[in-house]
Amino acid sequence: MTNEEILSALKGQWGNLLKKGQPLIFHKGQVLVYEGHDPYGVFVIQSGDIQFTKGKSSCPAEHFWHSPKGNVLGVEHFFDGSPFCCTCVATSDCRVVFISKTQLLPFATK
């Protein structure tokens, strides 16, 4: 499934998921996810800029991505069980809501 298909399937659940999620702030230079690591949840971007960098694996994402409110980072990797294909670094202060695997799985099976 693509990111858009997954998000569409969960569309009616995002309000509940966001309430259960943990608000976090990543400051400029902090890493949100590391290439090659397994996903342990997803990040719903509230504000900020994120740079995608890749080492040896291919990454379909842009090298620099302005993250408008509501974008979900890591959802495809979470659902297909693949490790992150890029390292994602905050290039400005970023506000996110982290939704853990244990919070997301019950909604994913509905």
Short mmCIF file of the C-alpha atoms (twelve columns), coordinates in Angstrom:
data_MODEL
# 
_entry.id   MODEL 
# 
loop_
_atom_site.group_PDB 
_atom_site.id 
_atom_site.type_symbol 
_atom_site.label_atom_id 
_atom_site.label_alt_id 
_atom_site.label_comp_id 
_atom_site.label_asym_id 
_atom_site.label_seq_id 
_atom_site.Cartn_x 
_atom_site.Cartn_y 
_atom_site.Cartn_z 
_atom_site.pdbx_PDB_model_num 
ATOM 1   C CA . MET A 1   0.000   0.000  0.000  1 
ATOM 2   C CA . THR A 2   1.137   3.532  -0.657 1 
ATOM 3   C CA . ASN A 3   1.316   6.227  1.994  1 
ATOM 4   C CA . GLU A 4   -1.849  7.816  0.578  1 
ATOM 5   C CA . GLU A 5   -3.777  4.508  0.614  1 
ATOM 6   C CA . ILE A 6   -2.785  3.808  4.209  1 
ATOM 7   C CA . LEU A 7   -3.700  7.300  5.364  1 
ATOM 8   C CA . SER A 8   -7.016  7.120  3.526  1 
ATOM 9   C CA . ALA A 9   -7.840  3.809  5.234  1 
ATOM 10  C CA . LEU A 10  -7.108  5.363  8.643  1 
ATOM 11  C CA . LYS A 11  -8.800  8.684  7.835  1 
ATOM 12  C CA . GLY A 12  -11.606 8.354  10.350 1 
ATOM 13  C CA . GLN A 13  -9.211  7.238  13.087 1 
ATOM 14  C CA . TRP A 14  -6.650  10.085 13.094 1 
ATOM 15  C CA . GLY A 15  -8.501  12.150 15.698 1 
ATOM 16  C CA . ASN A 16  -8.414  9.263  18.172 1 
ATOM 17  C CA . LEU A 17  -4.814  8.403  17.301 1 
ATOM 18  C CA . LEU A 18  -3.627  11.986 17.778 1 
ATOM 19  C CA . LYS A 19  -5.256  12.107 21.220 1 
ATOM 20  C CA . LYS A 20  -3.338  8.970  22.217 1 
ATOM 21  C CA . GLY A 21  -0.054  10.162 20.704 1 
ATOM 22  C CA . GLN A 22  2.816   11.890 22.475 1 
ATOM 23  C CA . PRO A 23  3.628   15.494 21.472 1 
ATOM 24  C CA . LEU A 24  7.367   15.952 20.927 1 
ATOM 25  C CA . ILE A 25  9.722   18.702 19.819 1 
ATOM 26  C CA . PHE A 26  12.829  17.936 17.790 1 
ATOM 27  C CA . HIS A 27  15.287  20.806 17.693 1 
ATOM 28  C CA . LYS A 28  17.412  21.708 14.690 1 
ATOM 29  C CA . GLY A 29  19.982  18.948 14.132 1 
ATOM 30  C CA . GLN A 30  18.163  16.228 16.064 1 
ATOM 31  C CA . VAL A 31  17.404  12.935 14.317 1 
ATOM 32  C CA . LEU A 32  13.816  11.684 14.108 1 
ATOM 33  C CA . VAL A 33  14.619  8.321  12.501 1 
ATOM 34  C CA . TYR A 34  17.758  6.521  11.351 1 
ATOM 35  C CA . GLU A 35  18.186  4.733  8.032  1 
ATOM 36  C CA . GLY A 36  18.130  0.961  8.511  1 
ATOM 37  C CA . HIS A 37  16.268  1.016  11.838 1 
ATOM 38  C CA . ASP A 38  12.915  -0.686 12.180 1 
ATOM 39  C CA . PRO A 39  9.921   1.601  12.724 1 
ATOM 40  C CA . TYR A 40  8.524   1.686  16.254 1 
ATOM 41  C CA . GLY A 41  5.683   4.057  15.398 1 
ATOM 42  C CA . VAL A 42  4.914   7.041  13.180 1 
ATOM 43  C CA . PHE A 43  5.377   10.786 13.485 1 
ATOM 44  C CA . VAL A 44  2.536   13.156 12.579 1 
ATOM 45  C CA . ILE A 45  4.249   16.391 11.581 1 
ATOM 46  C CA . GLN A 46  2.759   19.532 13.110 1 
ATOM 47  C CA . SER A 47  5.407   22.038 11.961 1 
ATOM 48  C CA . GLY A 48  9.028   22.305 10.912 1 
ATOM 49  C CA . ASP A 49  11.429  21.154 8.221  1 
ATOM 50  C CA . ILE A 50  13.013  17.750 7.847  1 
ATOM 51  C CA . GLN A 51  15.940  16.732 5.666  1 
ATOM 52  C CA . PHE A 52  16.082  13.195 4.291  1 
ATOM 53  C CA . THR A 53  19.539  11.702 3.761  1 
ATOM 54  C CA . LYS A 54  20.458  8.252  2.588  1 
ATOM 55  C CA . GLY A 55  23.520  6.095  2.706  1 
ATOM 56  C CA . LYS A 56  23.635  2.854  0.779  1 
ATOM 57  C CA . SER A 57  19.915  2.186  0.329  1 
ATOM 58  C CA . SER A 58  17.643  3.979  -2.081 1 
ATOM 59  C CA . CYS A 59  15.141  6.426  -0.686 1 
ATOM 60  C CA . PRO A 60  12.119  7.556  -2.706 1 
ATOM 61  C CA . ALA A 61  11.787  10.731 -0.649 1 
ATOM 62  C CA . GLU A 62  13.093  14.155 -1.562 1 
ATOM 63  C CA . HIS A 63  16.436  15.150 -0.078 1 
ATOM 64  C CA . PHE A 64  14.752  18.128 1.555  1 
ATOM 65  C CA . TRP A 65  11.128  18.138 2.464  1 
ATOM 66  C CA . HIS A 66  9.070   20.914 3.963  1 
ATOM 67  C CA . SER A 67  6.749   19.062 6.266  1 
ATOM 68  C CA . PRO A 68  3.322   20.671 6.275  1 
ATOM 69  C CA . LYS A 69  1.023   20.005 9.186  1 
ATOM 70  C CA . GLY A 70  -0.544  16.589 9.063  1 
ATOM 71  C CA . ASN A 71  2.075   14.700 7.054  1 
ATOM 72  C CA . VAL A 72  2.886   11.312 8.535  1 
ATOM 73  C CA . LEU A 73  6.504   10.196 8.619  1 
ATOM 74  C CA . GLY A 74  7.209   6.456  8.551  1 
ATOM 75  C CA . VAL A 75  3.737   5.104  7.871  1 
ATOM 76  C CA . GLU A 76  4.679   3.018  4.805  1 
ATOM 77  C CA . HIS A 77  7.649   1.444  6.568  1 
ATOM 78  C CA . PHE A 78  5.509   0.762  9.626  1 
ATOM 79  C CA . PHE A 79  2.847   -1.115 7.671  1 
ATOM 80  C CA . ASP A 80  5.091   -3.024 5.267  1 
ATOM 81  C CA . GLY A 81  7.569   -3.931 8.008  1 
ATOM 82  C CA . SER A 82  10.585  -2.533 6.187  1 
ATOM 83  C CA . PRO A 83  13.355  -0.552 7.889  1 
ATOM 84  C CA . PHE A 84  13.560  3.193  7.336  1 
ATOM 85  C CA . CYS A 85  15.178  3.953  3.969  1 
ATOM 86  C CA . CYS A 86  16.479  7.373  5.038  1 
ATOM 87  C CA . THR A 87  17.765  9.216  8.059  1 
ATOM 88  C CA . CYS A 88  15.503  12.167 8.871  1 
ATOM 89  C CA . VAL A 89  17.039  15.197 10.579 1 
ATOM 90  C CA . ALA A 90  15.240  18.321 11.778 1 
ATOM 91  C CA . THR A 91  16.601  21.359 9.932  1 
ATOM 92  C CA . SER A 92  14.447  23.656 12.047 1 
ATOM 93  C CA . ASP A 93  12.537  23.085 15.265 1 
ATOM 94  C CA . CYS A 94  9.824   20.512 14.530 1 
ATOM 95  C CA . ARG A 95  6.671   19.772 16.467 1 
ATOM 96  C CA . VAL A 96  5.374   16.240 15.987 1 
ATOM 97  C CA . VAL A 97  2.956   13.812 17.568 1 
ATOM 98  C CA . PHE A 98  4.478   10.358 17.959 1 
ATOM 99  C CA . ILE A 99  2.072   7.422  17.722 1 
ATOM 100 C CA . SER A 100 3.671   4.206  18.938 1 
ATOM 101 C CA . LYS A 101 3.298   0.762  17.445 1 
ATOM 102 C CA . THR A 102 1.143   -0.395 20.377 1 
ATOM 103 C CA . GLN A 103 -1.197  2.574  19.918 1 
ATOM 104 C CA . LEU A 104 -1.395  2.236  16.134 1 
ATOM 105 C CA . LEU A 105 -1.857  -1.523 15.674 1 
ATOM 106 C CA . PRO A 106 -5.416  -1.751 17.094 1 
ATOM 107 C CA . PHE A 107 -6.549  0.959  14.653 1 
ATOM 108 C CA . ALA A 108 -4.717  -0.644 11.746 1 
ATOM 109 C CA . THR A 109 -6.653  -3.888 12.102 1 
ATOM 110 C CA . LYS A 110 -10.107 -2.257 12.054 1 
# 
